[in-house]
CSV table of C-alpha atoms and ligand atoms in Angstrom, one decimal:
chain,number,residue,atom,x,y,z
A,1,MET,CA,0.6,76.3,115.1
A,2,THR,CA,3.3,75.0,113.1
A,3,ALA,CA,4.6,77.4,110.4
A,4,PRO,CA,3.6,76.3,106.9
A,5,ILE,CA,6.2,75.4,104.5
A,6,LEU,CA,6.0,77.5,101.4
A,7,VAL,CA,6.1,75.8,98.0
A,8,ILE,CA,7.1,78.1,95.0
A,9,GLY,CA,6.9,76.2,91.8
A,10,ALA,CA,4.2,73.9,93.2
A,11,THR,CA,2.5,73.6,89.6
A,12,GLY,CA,5.7,72.5,88.2
A,13,HIS,CA,7.1,69.0,87.5
A,14,VAL,CA,8.9,68.6,90.9
A,15,GLY,CA,6.8,71.1,92.7
A,16,ARG,CA,3.5,69.2,92.4
A,17,GLU,CA,5.2,66.1,93.9
A,18,VAL,CA,6.5,68.2,96.7
A,19,VAL,CA,2.9,69.3,97.4
A,20,ASP,CA,1.6,65.6,97.2
A,21,GLN,CA,4.4,64.3,99.6
A,22,LEU,CA,3.9,67.2,102.4
A,23,LYS,CA,0.2,66.6,102.1
A,24,THR,CA,0.6,62.8,102.5
A,25,ALA,CA,2.8,63.3,105.4
A,26,GLY,CA,0.5,65.8,107.1
A,27,HIS,CA,2.8,69.0,107.0
A,28,ALA,CA,1.3,72.3,107.0
A,29,MET,CA,1.9,74.1,103.7
A,30,ARG,CA,1.2,77.2,101.5
A,31,ILE,CA,1.3,77.3,97.8
A,32,MET,CA,2.3,80.5,95.7
A,33,THR,CA,1.4,80.6,92.1
A,34,ARG,CA,0.8,83.5,89.6
A,35,ASP,CA,-2.7,82.2,88.9
A,36,ALA,CA,-4.7,80.3,91.6
A,37,SER,CA,-6.6,78.5,89.1
A,38,ARG,CA,-3.4,76.5,88.0
A,39,ALA,CA,-3.4,74.9,91.5
A,40,ALA,CA,-6.9,73.5,91.1
A,41,ASP,CA,-5.6,70.0,90.3
A,42,LEU,CA,-3.2,69.9,93.2
A,43,GLY,CA,-5.8,68.4,95.6
A,44,VAL,CA,-5.3,71.1,98.2
A,45,GLY,CA,-7.7,73.5,99.8
A,46,ALA,CA,-8.1,76.9,98.3
A,47,ASP,CA,-7.1,78.3,101.6
A,48,VAL,CA,-3.5,77.3,101.3
A,49,VAL,CA,-3.1,78.8,97.8
A,50,VAL,CA,-2.0,82.3,97.5
A,51,GLU,CA,-1.1,84.3,94.4
A,52,GLY,CA,2.2,85.9,93.9
A,53,ASP,CA,4.6,86.7,91.2
A,54,LEU,CA,8.4,86.6,91.8
A,55,ARG,CA,8.8,89.5,89.6
A,56,GLU,CA,6.4,91.7,91.5
A,57,SER,CA,8.0,92.2,94.9
A,58,ASN,CA,4.8,93.8,96.4
A,59,SER,CA,3.0,90.8,95.5
A,60,LEU,CA,4.8,88.5,97.8
A,61,GLY,CA,3.7,89.5,101.3
A,62,ASP,CA,0.8,86.9,101.7
A,63,ALA,CA,3.0,84.0,100.5
A,64,VAL,CA,5.8,84.8,102.9
A,65,SER,CA,3.9,85.8,106.0
A,66,GLY,CA,4.9,83.4,108.9
A,67,VAL,CA,6.9,81.2,106.6
A,68,GLU,CA,10.2,79.7,108.1
A,69,LYS,CA,11.0,77.2,105.2
A,70,ALA,CA,10.4,77.1,101.6
A,71,TYR,CA,11.0,74.9,98.5
A,72,TYR,CA,11.8,77.0,95.6
A,73,ALA,CA,11.9,76.2,91.8
A,74,THR,CA,11.4,78.3,88.8
A,75,PRO,CA,12.3,78.1,85.0
A,76,ASP,CA,15.7,79.7,84.0
A,77,PRO,CA,15.1,83.1,82.4
A,78,GLU,CA,17.8,85.7,82.4
A,79,ASP,CA,16.2,87.4,85.4
A,80,ASN,CA,16.1,84.2,87.6
A,81,VAL,CA,18.5,85.9,90.3
A,82,VAL,CA,16.4,88.9,90.4
A,83,MET,CA,13.3,86.7,90.9
A,84,LEU,CA,15.1,84.8,93.7
A,85,GLU,CA,16.4,88.0,95.4
A,86,ASN,CA,12.9,89.5,95.3
A,87,PHE,CA,11.8,86.4,97.1
A,88,LEU,CA,14.5,86.5,99.8
A,89,ALA,CA,14.1,90.2,100.2
A,90,ALA,CA,10.3,89.7,101.0
A,91,GLY,CA,10.9,86.4,103.1
A,92,LYS,CA,13.9,87.2,105.4
A,93,PRO,CA,12.1,90.1,107.3
A,94,ALA,CA,9.1,87.7,107.6
A,95,GLY,CA,11.2,85.1,109.2
A,96,LEU,CA,12.3,82.8,106.3
A,97,ARG,CA,15.3,80.8,107.5
A,98,HIS,CA,15.8,77.9,104.9
A,99,VAL,CA,15.4,77.5,101.3
A,100,VAL,CA,15.5,74.3,99.5
A,101,ARG,CA,16.2,75.1,95.9
A,102,LEU,CA,15.9,73.0,92.6
A,103,SER,CA,19.2,73.7,90.7
A,104,ALA,CA,20.7,71.6,88.1
A,105,ARG,CA,23.8,69.5,88.1
A,106,SER,CA,25.6,71.6,85.8
A,107,ALA,CA,25.3,74.8,88.0
A,108,ASP,CA,28.6,76.9,87.4
A,109,ILE,CA,28.8,80.6,87.5
A,110,THR,CA,31.8,80.4,85.0
A,111,SER,CA,30.0,78.3,82.5
A,112,SER,CA,29.1,79.6,79.0
A,113,ASP,CA,25.8,77.6,79.0
A,114,ASP,CA,23.0,79.9,80.1
A,115,LEU,CA,21.3,77.2,82.2
A,116,ALA,CA,24.5,76.3,84.1
A,117,ARG,CA,25.5,79.8,84.8
A,118,ARG,CA,22.1,81.0,85.8
A,119,HIS,CA,21.8,78.2,88.3
A,120,GLY,CA,25.3,78.9,89.5
A,121,LEU,CA,24.5,82.6,90.1
A,122,ALA,CA,21.4,81.7,91.9
A,123,GLU,CA,23.0,79.3,94.1
A,124,LYS,CA,25.6,81.9,94.9
A,125,ALA,CA,23.0,84.5,95.6
A,126,LEU,CA,21.1,82.1,97.9
A,127,GLU,CA,24.4,81.2,99.7
A,128,GLU,CA,25.3,84.8,100.3
A,129,SER,CA,21.8,85.8,101.5
A,130,GLY,CA,22.3,84.8,105.1
A,131,VAL,CA,19.3,82.3,104.8
A,132,ALA,CA,20.2,78.6,105.3
A,133,TRP,CA,20.2,76.7,101.9
A,134,THR,CA,20.1,73.3,100.4
A,135,HIS,CA,20.8,73.0,96.7
A,136,ILE,CA,19.4,69.9,95.0
A,137,ARG,CA,21.0,69.3,91.6
A,138,PRO,CA,19.1,66.7,89.7
A,139,SER,CA,19.8,65.0,86.4
A,140,TRP,CA,17.0,65.2,83.7
A,141,PHE,CA,13.5,64.2,84.9
A,142,MET,CA,11.8,60.9,83.8
A,143,GLN,CA,8.6,62.5,83.9
A,144,MET,CA,9.6,64.8,80.8
A,145,MET,CA,8.5,61.6,78.8
A,146,PHE,CA,4.8,62.7,79.4
A,147,GLU,CA,5.5,65.4,77.0
A,148,TYR,CA,8.2,64.1,74.8
A,149,ALA,CA,6.5,61.3,72.7
A,150,PRO,CA,3.4,62.7,71.1
A,151,GLY,CA,1.9,59.9,69.2
A,152,GLY,CA,4.5,57.7,70.3
A,153,ARG,CA,7.2,59.4,68.3
A,154,MET,CA,10.0,61.0,70.4
A,155,ALA,CA,11.8,63.2,67.9
A,156,LEU,CA,14.5,65.2,69.7
A,157,PRO,CA,18.1,66.3,69.0
A,158,GLY,CA,19.7,64.0,71.6
A,159,GLY,CA,21.7,61.7,69.2
A,160,GLU,CA,22.9,58.7,71.1
A,161,GLY,CA,23.6,60.7,74.2
A,162,ARG,CA,22.9,59.0,77.6
A,163,ILE,CA,21.4,60.7,80.6
A,164,GLY,CA,21.2,59.4,84.2
A,165,TRP,CA,17.3,60.1,84.1
A,166,ILE,CA,15.8,60.7,87.7
A,167,ASP,CA,12.3,60.3,88.8
A,168,THR,CA,10.6,63.7,90.2
A,169,ARG,CA,9.0,61.7,92.9
A,170,ASP,CA,12.6,60.9,94.1
A,171,ILE,CA,13.7,64.6,93.9
A,172,ALA,CA,10.6,65.5,95.8
A,173,ALA,CA,11.2,63.0,98.5
A,174,MET,CA,14.6,64.4,98.7
A,175,ALA,CA,13.3,68.2,99.0
A,176,VAL,CA,10.7,67.1,101.6
A,177,LYS,CA,13.3,65.2,103.8
A,178,ALA,CA,15.6,68.5,103.5
A,179,LEU,CA,12.6,70.7,104.6
A,180,THR,CA,11.2,68.5,107.3
A,181,GLU,CA,14.4,66.9,109.0
A,182,PRO,CA,17.5,68.6,110.4
A,183,GLY,CA,20.9,68.3,109.0
A,184,HIS,CA,20.4,69.4,105.4
A,185,GLU,CA,21.4,73.0,105.8
A,186,GLY,CA,24.6,74.0,103.6
A,187,LYS,CA,24.2,70.9,101.7
A,188,CYS,CA,24.5,70.4,97.9
A,189,TYR,CA,23.2,67.1,96.6
A,190,THR,CA,23.9,66.2,93.1
A,191,ILE,CA,21.5,63.2,92.2
A,192,SER,CA,20.9,61.0,89.3
A,193,GLY,CA,18.9,57.8,88.6
A,194,PRO,CA,20.5,54.4,88.6
A,195,GLU,CA,21.4,54.2,85.1
A,196,ALA,CA,22.5,56.3,82.0
A,197,LEU,CA,20.1,55.6,79.3
A,198,SER,CA,19.8,56.9,75.7
A,199,TYR,CA,16.4,58.0,74.1
A,200,GLY,CA,16.5,54.8,72.3
A,201,ASP,CA,16.7,52.9,75.4
A,202,LEU,CA,13.8,55.0,76.9
A,203,ALA,CA,11.5,54.2,73.9
A,204,ARG,CA,12.2,50.4,74.2
A,205,THR,CA,11.6,50.6,77.8
A,206,MET,CA,8.2,52.5,77.5
A,207,SER,CA,7.3,50.1,74.7
A,208,ASP,CA,7.9,47.1,76.9
A,209,ALA,CA,6.0,48.8,80.0
A,210,THR,CA,3.0,49.9,78.1
A,211,GLY,CA,2.5,47.4,75.4
A,212,ARG,CA,2.3,50.2,72.8
A,213,GLU,CA,4.9,51.4,70.5
A,214,PHE,CA,7.3,54.2,71.3
A,215,VAL,CA,10.1,55.1,68.7
A,216,TYR,CA,12.9,57.7,69.0
A,217,GLU,CA,14.0,59.6,65.9
A,218,ASP,CA,17.0,61.8,66.0
A,219,MET,CA,16.5,65.3,65.0
A,220,THR,CA,18.9,68.2,63.8
A,221,PRO,CA,19.1,71.1,66.2
A,222,GLU,CA,18.2,73.3,63.2
A,223,THR,CA,14.8,71.4,62.7
A,224,TYR,CA,14.2,71.5,66.5
A,225,ARG,CA,14.5,75.2,66.5
A,226,GLU,CA,12.1,75.6,63.7
A,227,GLN,CA,9.6,73.3,65.4
A,228,GLN,CA,9.7,75.0,68.7
A,229,ARG,CA,9.6,78.4,67.1
A,230,ALA,CA,6.3,77.3,65.4
A,231,ALA,CA,5.0,76.0,68.4
A,232,GLY,CA,5.6,79.4,70.4
A,233,ASP,CA,8.5,78.8,72.5
A,234,GLU,CA,10.4,82.1,73.3
A,235,GLY,CA,14.0,82.4,71.7
A,236,TRP,CA,15.9,82.5,75.1
A,237,TYR,CA,14.2,79.1,75.9
A,238,ILE,CA,15.1,77.4,72.5
A,239,ASP,CA,18.6,78.6,72.8
A,240,LEU,CA,18.9,77.2,76.3
A,241,VAL,CA,17.5,73.8,75.5
A,242,LEU,CA,19.6,73.5,72.4
A,243,GLN,CA,22.7,74.2,74.5
A,244,LEU,CA,21.6,71.2,76.7
A,245,TYR,CA,21.0,68.9,73.9
A,246,ALA,CA,24.5,69.7,72.5
A,247,ASN,CA,25.7,68.7,75.8
A,248,ILE,CA,23.7,65.5,75.8
A,249,ARG,CA,25.0,64.6,72.2
A,250,ALA,CA,28.5,65.0,73.7
A,251,GLY,CA,27.8,62.6,76.5
A,252,ARG,CA,28.1,65.2,79.3
A,253,TYR,CA,24.9,64.2,81.0
A,254,ALA,CA,25.8,60.5,81.2
A,255,TYR,CA,27.0,60.9,84.9
A,256,LEU,CA,25.6,58.9,87.7
A,257,THR,CA,25.9,59.5,91.5
A,258,ASP,CA,25.0,57.5,94.6
A,259,GLU,CA,24.2,60.7,96.6
A,260,PHE,CA,20.3,59.9,96.6
A,261,GLU,CA,20.8,56.6,98.1
A,262,GLN,CA,23.4,58.0,100.7
A,263,VAL,CA,20.9,60.7,101.9
A,264,MET,CA,17.5,58.7,101.5
A,265,GLY,CA,18.7,55.1,102.4
A,266,ARG,CA,17.2,53.5,99.5
A,267,PRO,CA,18.1,53.3,95.7
A,268,ALA,CA,16.8,55.8,93.2
A,269,THR,CA,13.8,54.6,91.0
A,270,SER,CA,14.9,52.9,87.9
A,271,PHE,CA,13.4,54.0,84.3
A,272,ALA,CA,11.9,50.6,84.1
A,273,GLN,CA,9.9,51.1,87.4
A,274,PHE,CA,8.9,54.7,86.5
A,275,ALA,CA,7.5,53.3,83.0
A,276,LYS,CA,5.6,50.5,84.9
A,277,ASP,CA,4.2,52.9,87.6
A,278,CYS,CA,3.2,55.7,85.0
A,279,ALA,CA,2.2,53.5,82.1
A,280,ALA,CA,-1.3,55.0,82.1
A,281,ASP,CA,0.1,58.6,81.8
A,282,LEU,CA,2.7,57.7,79.2
A,283,VAL,CA,0.0,56.4,76.9
A,284,LYS,CA,-2.1,59.3,77.0
A,285,GLN,CA,0.2,60.8,74.5
A,286,LEU,CA,-0.7,58.2,72.0
A,287,ASP,CA,-4.6,58.6,71.9
T,301,LIG,N1,13.3,69.3,83.3
T,301,LIG,C1,14.4,68.7,83.6
T,301,LIG,O1,14.7,67.6,83.3
T,301,LIG,C2,15.2,69.4,84.5
T,301,LIG,C3,16.4,68.8,85.1
T,301,LIG,C4,17.1,69.3,86.0
T,301,LIG,C5,16.9,70.5,86.6
T,301,LIG,N2,15.7,71.2,86.1
T,301,LIG,C6,15.5,72.5,86.7
T,301,LIG,O2,14.1,72.5,87.4
T,301,LIG,C7,13.7,73.9,87.2
T,301,LIG,C8,12.4,73.8,86.9
T,301,LIG,O3,11.7,73.1,87.8
T,301,LIG,P1,10.2,72.3,87.5
T,301,LIG,O4,10.4,71.7,86.1
T,301,LIG,O5,9.7,71.5,88.4
T,301,LIG,O6,9.2,73.5,87.2
T,301,LIG,P2,8.4,73.9,85.8
T,301,LIG,O7,7.6,72.7,85.5
T,301,LIG,O8,9.2,74.4,84.7
T,301,LIG,O9,7.4,75.0,86.5
T,301,LIG,C9,7.8,76.3,86.6
T,301,LIG,C10,7.3,76.8,88.1
T,301,LIG,O10,7.9,78.2,88.4
T,301,LIG,C11,6.6,78.9,88.8
T,301,LIG,N3,6.8,80.2,88.2
T,301,LIG,C12,7.3,80.6,87.0
T,301,LIG,N4,7.6,82.0,87.0
T,301,LIG,C13,7.1,82.6,88.1
T,301,LIG,C14,7.2,83.8,88.6
T,301,LIG,N5,7.2,84.9,87.9
T,301,LIG,N6,6.5,83.8,89.8
T,301,LIG,C15,6.1,82.7,90.7
T,301,LIG,N7,6.4,81.4,90.3
T,301,LIG,C16,6.7,81.4,89.0
T,301,LIG,C17,5.5,78.4,87.9
T,301,LIG,O11,4.3,78.6,88.7
T,301,LIG,P3,2.9,79.2,88.1
T,301,LIG,O12,3.0,78.9,86.8
T,301,LIG,O13,1.7,78.4,88.8
T,301,LIG,O14,2.9,80.6,88.5
T,301,LIG,C18,5.8,76.8,87.9
T,301,LIG,O15,5.1,76.1,89.1
T,301,LIG,C19,14.5,74.8,86.4
T,301,LIG,O16,15.4,75.6,87.2
T,301,LIG,C20,15.3,73.6,85.5
T,301,LIG,O17,16.6,74.0,85.2
T,301,LIG,C21,14.9,70.7,85.1
């Protein structure tokens, strides 16, 4: 029997696409989540879903049993390396030999940015673990647009900064390729979409694709902090996101790469195509 591919972060933005694509291609998989009810809309049988928490080492046994390869994505709290090390410590004796981890373009152990440093440290821990690794360092996700524009108003502290937005379906396709074909061990892929676009550009493109009005309003970082605090976000997360927006405003996310096309043999999806494909999901925010 083929060893199942373990998906950690299956209920996340990219992970749910990884699950979908593994399922479509007919690969055996297992999904780990802290709460099985969160996997209810993934379209997989209950038999492939196991509960486990990366902060609870003794909860990981069922997830890693008989697994050789894993997709791994989590948020970026201060203990992200501990979570990864818990997983590796459970997985290695069980036969884990390759982890494809979702990182970020800015990963750098020397960075003063929390997100960049935490990804850098996690990449280093994975590289030193003795398990084969693939780092996927994507730009920002186009699918964040499903959450960014309640009522069609996209109010964010991004200024005029441009980003090489990438479609999570493309990120997942690269992860699935790395998990299911040889030759991706020890590789670090920094990937972007085909264009660097500002939030104003996004709003115009979403309006064109949906026939409904989307507008971008620049917001001060202070207003954003108050808004997110009132919405219940944790302080560490607000700090981390505001560091990202400072970088966006400064133009540090406007980079583009051709690594997606080199590896996948096709161009990355444009934002206009994403908006057309996902128009129904985009307008859900307006109703
Ligand atoms: N958003 C962007 O534009 C962007 C761009 C570049 C890179 N990234 C990186 O992408 C990563 C996040 O990926 P994503 O957006 O696909 O995921 P996500 O939507 O943030 O979801 C987080 C996932 O992590 C799982 N998780 C959280 N804590 C866990 C724990 N203690 N034990 C087990 N699982 C846990 C959750 O599973 P359950 O809730 O089901 O347990 C969930 O599936 C971050 O590292 C971020 O820096 C994001």
